[in-house]
Amino acid sequence: MATLKSPGQKKRQVVRIISGLIFLAITAVASIAYGFVKTQQLAWVKDHKEAQGTITELSHVEEEYRNRKGKKRYRDVYSLSYSFSVDGDRYSNTVEVSESLFVNSDEQQAITVWYENGYPSQNSPEQVMIAEKASNNLAGNAIAVAPFTFGGSLFLYYLLSFIFVRESKHSLPEGFYTENTWLDVDDNYFVALDDADLVFFDIDKGRASKVQQLYQQGAALEEIIGASKANKLNRVPISAMKQVRSDHNSDTIQVETDDRTYSVEFLNQALKAHALERIRALLPEGMTYNKEEKTRIKSALPALTLATLFVVPMFFITTPGINLVIGFIIVVKILPRILVRLWDPTITEKWALATA
């Protein structure tokens, strides 16, 4: 049985395909452009001259860098220094070389140097230039530019996902709920009614696909709990609930007991409503129901406050790039929320035990 995808997962898959195609396209274009530039840089090799030089120094250093996840990494950098003479004038240079050339070289060893005809300052070891010429093809140039185009494509993927990948708010997607269980693949969260207990827990990101597969195959709750590797399993008896609160435009419900308040997450608002209907039927007798329709300004106030917190620093930050990122977040994430709250004010439903 094929694993069913949620609307958000389907959108993410489309974004992934688009980003992959863009990566291939820009890598091909960048390879051609890089090859053209490299060919121009190597034009002098066609009419080069040779001289015998001497290796003056070999150097090996460990260079620190950070990968795309920000983790510290190290790489070996090998360099070779040499000198040679042309018409009585002495020239010297230092170039980065391969590990094999470094290992097979010694200081004071003779080395063949290529230099530009009439311009000896443009020079490089023969073996380095042969390797440069050999790598100046579409495949070699693609390998050279791929780290940069991949980084750009990855940024584009996250950007498109940030803008477009959202779960449908009002659908009940097949494969993500039953009569008493609800799977949230967006937040990696699972909720279930187990007899008279509300069970909810987070799913380890690396186990999300496995849990989704097991769930859609009809696995028992205990098996799903074991497969999820949850950091914390919450089991709240319905009888212990003092208050249940839900905003109509949110995909979470707030459950309050004597000792704490829990936030229970769902894939979308429709699944939350589906779960809330079943939870409500089990709530203790004596709970009162209250419905509050907030004004437009009151509904939009949290988002307006958040926008203010983002806007104020922009007056003090002088880095255009940072201001651009902040502005992007405001326009893409916060502004739509403000408009939605103004257009569709929040309606809060609350079930609570009467207090003495």
GROMACS .gro file of C-alpha atoms in nm:
model
  356
    1MET     CA    1   0.000   0.000   0.000
    2ALA     CA    2   0.141   0.335  -0.106
    3THR     CA    3   0.180   0.594   0.168
    4LEU     CA    4  -0.084   0.865   0.140
    5LYS     CA    5   0.047   1.221   0.130
    6SER     CA    6  -0.109   1.522   0.297
    7PRO     CA    7  -0.176   1.835   0.086
    8GLY     CA    8   0.129   1.998   0.245
    9GLN     CA    9   0.350   1.700   0.166
   10LYS     CA   10   0.232   1.704  -0.196
   11LYS     CA   11   0.314   2.075  -0.223
   12ARG     CA   12   0.656   2.014  -0.069
   13GLN     CA   13   0.723   1.740  -0.324
   14VAL     CA   14   0.636   1.979  -0.609
   15VAL     CA   15   0.864   2.245  -0.460
   16ARG     CA   16   1.141   1.985  -0.429
   17ILE     CA   17   1.105   1.888  -0.797
   18ILE     CA   18   1.100   2.252  -0.910
   19SER     CA   19   1.408   2.330  -0.701
   20GLY     CA   20   1.587   2.025  -0.842
   21LEU     CA   21   1.511   2.126  -1.200
   22ILE     CA   22   1.626   2.481  -1.130
   23PHE     CA   23   1.947   2.342  -0.976
   24LEU     CA   24   2.018   2.142  -1.292
   25ALA     CA   25   1.941   2.440  -1.516
   26ILE     CA   26   2.151   2.696  -1.331
   27THR     CA   27   2.434   2.444  -1.289
   28ALA     CA   28   2.440   2.387  -1.665
   29VAL     CA   29   2.438   2.761  -1.739
   30ALA     CA   30   2.696   2.834  -1.469
   31SER     CA   31   2.918   2.553  -1.601
   32ILE     CA   32   2.914   2.700  -1.951
   33ALA     CA   33   2.986   3.049  -1.818
   34TYR     CA   34   3.260   2.923  -1.588
   35GLY     CA   35   3.411   2.724  -1.875
   36PHE     CA   36   3.415   3.035  -2.094
   37VAL     CA   37   3.592   3.238  -1.825
   38LYS     CA   38   3.835   2.957  -1.755
   39THR     CA   39   3.915   2.920  -2.125
   40GLN     CA   40   3.997   3.290  -2.140
   41GLN     CA   41   4.218   3.259  -1.834
   42LEU     CA   42   4.403   2.964  -1.989
   43ALA     CA   43   4.442   3.125  -2.331
   44TRP     CA   44   4.808   3.201  -2.263
   45VAL     CA   45   4.880   2.829  -2.226
   46LYS     CA   46   4.835   2.778  -2.602
   47ASP     CA   47   5.155   2.975  -2.671
   48HIS     CA   48   5.335   2.922  -2.341
   49LYS     CA   49   5.706   2.890  -2.273
   50GLU     CA   50   5.880   2.653  -2.034
   51ALA     CA   51   6.149   2.706  -1.775
   52GLN     CA   52   6.313   2.491  -1.512
   53GLY     CA   53   6.253   2.608  -1.160
   54THR     CA   54   6.317   2.494  -0.805
   55ILE     CA   55   6.070   2.414  -0.530
   56THR     CA   56   6.148   2.649  -0.243
   57GLU     CA   57   5.881   2.551   0.008
   58LEU     CA   58   5.604   2.299   0.066
   59SER     CA   59   5.319   2.386   0.301
   60HIS     CA   60   5.031   2.187   0.446
   61VAL     CA   61   4.771   2.355   0.667
   62GLU     CA   62   4.437   2.246   0.807
   63GLU     CA   63   4.177   2.505   0.712
   64GLU     CA   64   3.863   2.550   0.921
   65TYR     CA   65   3.526   2.611   0.758
   66ARG     CA   66   3.157   2.562   0.831
   67ASN     CA   67   2.926   2.344   0.627
   68ARG     CA   68   2.573   2.442   0.519
   69LYS     CA   69   2.439   2.332   0.858
   70GLY     CA   70   2.683   2.563   1.035
   71LYS     CA   71   2.892   2.281   1.179
   72LYS     CA   72   3.267   2.328   1.205
   73ARG     CA   73   3.467   2.122   0.956
   74TYR     CA   74   3.831   2.105   0.842
   75ARG     CA   75   4.002   2.047   0.510
   76ASP     CA   76   4.365   1.998   0.411
   77VAL     CA   77   4.523   2.271   0.197
   78TYR     CA   78   4.848   2.190   0.018
   79SER     CA   79   5.061   2.461  -0.140
   80LEU     CA   80   5.388   2.468  -0.329
   81SER     CA   81   5.628   2.763  -0.362
   82TYR     CA   82   5.885   2.777  -0.640
   83SER     CA   83   6.116   3.013  -0.825
   84PHE     CA   84   6.264   3.022  -1.175
   85SER     CA   85   6.465   3.252  -1.400
   86VAL     CA   86   6.394   3.396  -1.744
   87ASP     CA   87   6.655   3.609  -1.921
   88GLY     CA   88   6.834   3.670  -1.593
   89ASP     CA   89   6.523   3.784  -1.406
   90ARG     CA   90   6.406   3.584  -1.107
   91TYR     CA   91   6.037   3.499  -1.057
   92SER     CA   92   5.861   3.323  -0.772
   93ASN     CA   93   5.509   3.204  -0.704
   94THR     CA   94   5.299   2.999  -0.462
   95VAL     CA   95   5.011   2.783  -0.583
   96GLU     CA   96   4.766   2.542  -0.425
   97VAL     CA   97   4.829   2.186  -0.543
   98SER     CA   98   4.677   1.842  -0.513
   99GLU     CA   99   4.772   1.607  -0.233
  100SER     CA  100   4.940   1.368  -0.478
  101LEU     CA  101   5.164   1.640  -0.623
  102PHE     CA  102   5.246   1.760  -0.272
  103VAL     CA  103   5.340   1.411  -0.152
  104ASN     CA  104   5.559   1.347  -0.456
  105SER     CA  105   5.749   1.675  -0.426
  106ASP     CA  106   6.047   1.780  -0.214
  107GLU     CA  107   6.206   2.114  -0.138
  108GLN     CA  108   6.494   2.203  -0.373
  109GLN     CA  109   6.352   1.959  -0.627
  110ALA     CA  110   6.350   2.072  -0.990
  111ILE     CA  111   6.013   2.159  -1.138
  112THR     CA  112   5.898   2.248  -1.488
  113VAL     CA  113   5.721   2.583  -1.503
  114TRP     CA  114   5.494   2.711  -1.777
  115TYR     CA  115   5.479   3.086  -1.829
  116GLU     CA  116   5.310   3.323  -2.068
  117ASN     CA  117   5.517   3.414  -2.372
  118GLY     CA  118   5.659   3.759  -2.309
  119TYR     CA  119   5.506   3.782  -1.963
  120PRO     CA  120   5.682   3.544  -1.721
  121SER     CA  121   5.490   3.682  -1.422
  122GLN     CA  122   5.197   3.474  -1.547
  123ASN     CA  123   5.315   3.126  -1.457
  124SER     CA  124   5.228   2.795  -1.296
  125PRO     CA  125   5.381   2.447  -1.257
  126GLU     CA  126   5.340   2.225  -1.562
  127GLN     CA  127   5.151   1.953  -1.373
  128VAL     CA  128   4.904   2.207  -1.234
  129MET     CA  129   4.831   2.351  -1.578
  130ILE     CA  130   4.788   2.007  -1.735
  131ALA     CA  131   4.532   1.925  -1.465
  132GLU     CA  132   4.360   2.263  -1.520
  133LYS     CA  133   4.329   2.199  -1.893
  134ALA     CA  134   4.201   1.846  -1.838
  135SER     CA  135   3.929   1.964  -1.598
  136ASN     CA  136   3.812   2.241  -1.832
  137ASN     CA  137   3.511   2.051  -1.966
  138LEU     CA  138   3.140   2.051  -1.893
  139ALA     CA  139   3.163   1.779  -1.628
  140GLY     CA  140   3.465   1.929  -1.454
  141ASN     CA  141   3.319   2.278  -1.458
  142ALA     CA  142   2.986   2.146  -1.328
  143ILE     CA  143   3.166   1.990  -1.032
  144ALA     CA  144   3.339   2.323  -0.967
  145VAL     CA  145   3.020   2.532  -0.968
  146ALA     CA  146   2.785   2.274  -0.812
  147PRO     CA  147   2.858   2.369  -0.446
  148PHE     CA  148   2.750   2.726  -0.522
  149THR     CA  149   2.447   2.642  -0.735
  150PHE     CA  150   2.341   2.377  -0.484
  151GLY     CA  151   2.355   2.633  -0.204
  152GLY     CA  152   2.144   2.874  -0.409
  153SER     CA  153   1.893   2.604  -0.501
  154LEU     CA  154   1.870   2.492  -0.140
  155PHE     CA  155   1.796   2.849  -0.033
  156LEU     CA  156   1.530   2.868  -0.306
  157TYR     CA  157   1.378   2.541  -0.183
  158TYR     CA  158   1.348   2.672   0.172
  159LEU     CA  159   1.215   3.004   0.044
  160LEU     CA  160   0.945   2.842  -0.171
  161SER     CA  161   0.857   2.603   0.112
  162PHE     CA  162   0.832   2.897   0.351
  163ILE     CA  163   0.593   3.079   0.117
  164PHE     CA  164   0.384   2.806  -0.044
  165VAL     CA  165   0.396   2.485   0.160
  166ARG     CA  166   0.099   2.495   0.394
  167GLU     CA  167  -0.154   2.237   0.492
  168SER     CA  168  -0.511   2.292   0.373
  169LYS     CA  169  -0.706   2.433   0.668
  170HIS     CA  170  -1.050   2.294   0.596
  171SER     CA  171  -0.999   1.944   0.455
  172LEU     CA  172  -0.994   1.607   0.627
  173PRO     CA  173  -0.708   1.439   0.439
  174GLU     CA  174  -0.741   1.064   0.401
  175GLY     CA  175  -0.480   0.869   0.593
  176PHE     CA  176  -0.429   1.127   0.866
  177TYR     CA  177  -0.718   1.059   1.101
  178THR     CA  178  -0.948   0.789   1.227
  179GLU     CA  179  -1.244   0.807   1.462
  180ASN     CA  180  -1.015   0.860   1.761
  181THR     CA  181  -0.660   0.930   1.632
  182TRP     CA  182  -0.500   1.221   1.447
  183LEU     CA  183  -0.158   1.240   1.279
  184ASP     CA  184   0.012   1.576   1.223
  185VAL     CA  185   0.297   1.537   0.971
  186ASP     CA  186   0.354   1.912   0.960
  187ASP     CA  187   0.456   1.941   1.326
  188ASN     CA  188   0.544   1.570   1.371
  189TYR     CA  189   0.276   1.524   1.634
  190PHE     CA  190   0.028   1.251   1.724
  191VAL     CA  191  -0.298   1.271   1.919
  192ALA     CA  192  -0.527   0.988   2.023
  193LEU     CA  193  -0.826   0.921   2.244
  194ASP     CA  194  -0.744   0.604   2.435
  195ASP     CA  195  -1.060   0.509   2.624
  196ALA     CA  196  -1.112   0.813   2.851
  197ASP     CA  197  -0.756   0.948   2.816
  198LEU     CA  198  -0.621   1.204   2.573
  199VAL     CA  199  -0.278   1.086   2.457
  200PHE     CA  200  -0.047   1.318   2.264
  201PHE     CA  201   0.324   1.325   2.189
  202ASP     CA  202   0.582   1.455   1.945
  203ILE     CA  203   0.741   1.230   1.683
  204ASP     CA  204   1.115   1.219   1.629
  205LYS     CA  205   1.184   1.386   1.294
  206GLY     CA  206   1.385   1.091   1.170
  207ARG     CA  207   1.096   0.856   1.248
  208ALA     CA  208   0.813   1.062   1.095
  209SER     CA  209   0.797   0.866   0.767
  210LYS     CA  210   0.798   0.532   0.950
  211VAL     CA  211   0.522   0.646   1.186
  212GLN     CA  212   0.315   0.773   0.894
  213GLN     CA  213   0.352   0.438   0.719
  214LEU     CA  214   0.260   0.239   1.031
  215TYR     CA  215  -0.037   0.464   1.103
  216GLN     CA  216  -0.180   0.423   0.755
  217GLN     CA  217  -0.134   0.048   0.784
  218GLY     CA  218  -0.354   0.049   1.094
  219ALA     CA  219  -0.085  -0.007   1.358
  220ALA     CA  220  -0.190  -0.010   1.723
  221LEU     CA  221  -0.129   0.294   1.943
  222GLU     CA  222   0.145   0.115   2.140
  223GLU     CA  223   0.334   0.036   1.819
  224ILE     CA  224   0.311   0.397   1.702
  225ILE     CA  225   0.433   0.522   2.040
  226GLY     CA  226   0.731   0.287   2.021
  227ALA     CA  227   0.815   0.385   1.663
  228SER     CA  228   0.789   0.760   1.727
  229LYS     CA  229   1.071   0.774   1.986
  230ALA     CA  230   0.883   1.058   2.152
  231ASN     CA  231   1.072   1.284   2.392
  232LYS     CA  232   0.768   1.300   2.617
  233LEU     CA  233   0.442   1.109   2.617
  234ASN     CA  234   0.146   1.297   2.762
  235ARG     CA  235  -0.158   1.108   2.887
  236VAL     CA  236  -0.430   1.328   3.034
  237PRO     CA  237  -0.752   1.173   3.168
  238ILE     CA  238  -1.054   1.356   3.028
  239SER     CA  239  -1.197   1.359   3.381
  240ALA     CA  240  -0.894   1.561   3.500
  241MET     CA  241  -0.953   1.844   3.254
  242LYS     CA  242  -1.058   2.173   3.412
  243GLN     CA  243  -1.077   2.372   3.092
  244VAL     CA  244  -1.061   2.316   2.716
  245ARG     CA  245  -1.009   2.616   2.490
  246SER     CA  246  -1.009   2.649   2.111
  247ASP     CA  247  -0.975   2.940   1.867
  248HIS     CA  248  -1.159   2.874   1.542
  249ASN     CA  249  -0.865   2.993   1.328
  250SER     CA  250  -0.603   2.786   1.510
  251ASP     CA  251  -0.499   2.423   1.470
  252THR     CA  252  -0.434   2.373   1.842
  253ILE     CA  253  -0.647   2.331   2.151
  254GLN     CA  254  -0.547   2.428   2.504
  255VAL     CA  255  -0.615   2.170   2.774
  256GLU     CA  256  -0.588   2.281   3.135
  257THR     CA  257  -0.559   2.052   3.438
  258ASP     CA  258  -0.490   2.125   3.804
  259ASP     CA  259  -0.114   2.141   3.757
  260ARG     CA  260  -0.052   2.266   3.403
  261THR     CA  261  -0.183   2.368   3.061
  262TYR     CA  262  -0.111   2.162   2.750
  263SER     CA  263  -0.113   2.275   2.388
  264VAL     CA  264  -0.235   1.993   2.164
  265GLU     CA  265  -0.151   2.028   1.794
  266PHE     CA  266  -0.330   1.901   1.484
  267LEU     CA  267  -0.253   1.898   1.113
  268ASN     CA  268  -0.517   2.161   1.036
  269GLN     CA  269  -0.826   2.329   1.173
  270ALA     CA  270  -1.063   2.070   1.027
  271LEU     CA  271  -0.888   1.782   1.203
  272LYS     CA  272  -0.882   1.983   1.524
  273ALA     CA  273  -1.258   2.035   1.498
  274HIS     CA  274  -1.302   1.663   1.430
  275ALA     CA  275  -1.104   1.576   1.744
  276LEU     CA  276  -1.267   1.846   1.955
  277GLU     CA  277  -1.611   1.708   1.879
  278ARG     CA  278  -1.510   1.371   2.023
  279ILE     CA  279  -1.326   1.518   2.322
  280ARG     CA  280  -1.622   1.739   2.403
  281ALA     CA  281  -1.852   1.437   2.425
  282LEU     CA  282  -1.634   1.293   2.703
  283LEU     CA  283  -1.586   1.609   2.910
  284PRO     CA  284  -1.692   1.597   3.276
  285GLU     CA  285  -2.046   1.694   3.359
  286GLY     CA  286  -2.084   2.042   3.497
  287MET     CA  287  -1.855   2.210   3.247
  288THR     CA  288  -1.995   2.536   3.118
  289TYR     CA  289  -1.965   2.645   2.757
  290ASN     CA  290  -1.866   2.997   2.661
  291LYS     CA  291  -1.822   3.148   2.316
  292GLU     CA  292  -1.635   3.475   2.273
  293GLU     CA  293  -1.629   3.664   1.944
  294LYS     CA  294  -1.334   3.901   1.952
  295THR     CA  295  -1.332   4.237   1.777
  296ARG     CA  296  -1.123   4.274   1.463
  297ILE     CA  297  -0.861   4.486   1.638
  298LYS     CA  298  -0.839   4.250   1.935
  299SER     CA  299  -0.802   3.954   1.700
  300ALA     CA  300  -0.523   4.121   1.503
  301LEU     CA  301  -0.347   4.266   1.809
  302PRO     CA  302  -0.100   3.976   1.868
  303ALA     CA  303   0.010   3.987   1.503
  304LEU     CA  304   0.029   4.367   1.511
  305THR     CA  305   0.245   4.347   1.824
  306LEU     CA  306   0.472   4.094   1.655
  307ALA     CA  307   0.500   4.317   1.348
  308THR     CA  308   0.600   4.609   1.572
  309LEU     CA  309   0.871   4.399   1.736
  310PHE     CA  310   1.010   4.324   1.390
  311VAL     CA  311   0.976   4.677   1.250
  312VAL     CA  312   1.138   4.871   1.537
  313PRO     CA  313   1.485   4.709   1.500
  314MET     CA  314   1.486   4.802   1.130
  315PHE     CA  315   1.530   5.168   1.228
  316PHE     CA  316   1.853   5.081   1.411
  317ILE     CA  317   1.997   4.809   1.189
  318THR     CA  318   2.212   4.949   0.909
  319THR     CA  319   2.281   4.621   0.731
  320PRO     CA  320   2.057   4.609   0.419
  321GLY     CA  321   2.060   4.229   0.406
  322ILE     CA  322   1.924   4.191   0.758
  323ASN     CA  323   1.655   4.452   0.695
  324LEU     CA  324   1.562   4.269   0.376
  325VAL     CA  325   1.515   3.942   0.565
  326ILE     CA  326   1.309   4.113   0.837
  327GLY     CA  327   1.095   4.287   0.576
  328PHE     CA  328   1.044   3.960   0.391
  329ILE     CA  329   0.921   3.786   0.709
  330ILE     CA  330   0.684   4.073   0.783
  331VAL     CA  331   0.535   4.073   0.432
  332VAL     CA  332   0.514   3.696   0.384
  333LYS     CA  333   0.425   3.575   0.734
  334ILE     CA  334   0.297   3.851   0.961
  335LEU     CA  335   0.104   4.080   0.725
  336PRO     CA  336  -0.120   3.799   0.590
  337ARG     CA  337  -0.200   3.699   0.949
  338ILE     CA  338  -0.300   4.056   1.033
  339LEU     CA  339  -0.526   4.076   0.727
  340VAL     CA  340  -0.685   3.738   0.801
  341ARG     CA  341  -0.758   3.836   1.161
  342LEU     CA  342  -0.911   4.166   1.049
  343TRP     CA  343  -1.122   3.990   0.786
  344ASP     CA  344  -1.218   3.692   1.002
  345PRO     CA  345  -1.200   3.784   1.374
  346THR     CA  346  -1.114   3.511   1.621
  347ILE     CA  347  -1.395   3.313   1.780
  348THR     CA  348  -1.290   3.142   2.103
  349GLU     CA  349  -1.482   2.846   2.242
  350LYS     CA  350  -1.421   2.742   2.599
  351TRP     CA  351  -1.547   2.460   2.818
  352ALA     CA  352  -1.463   2.506   3.186
  353LEU     CA  353  -1.561   2.378   3.527
  354ALA     CA  354  -1.730   2.639   3.738
  355THR     CA  355  -1.497   2.784   4.003
  356ALA     CA  356  -1.610   2.822   4.361
   0.00000   0.00000   0.00000
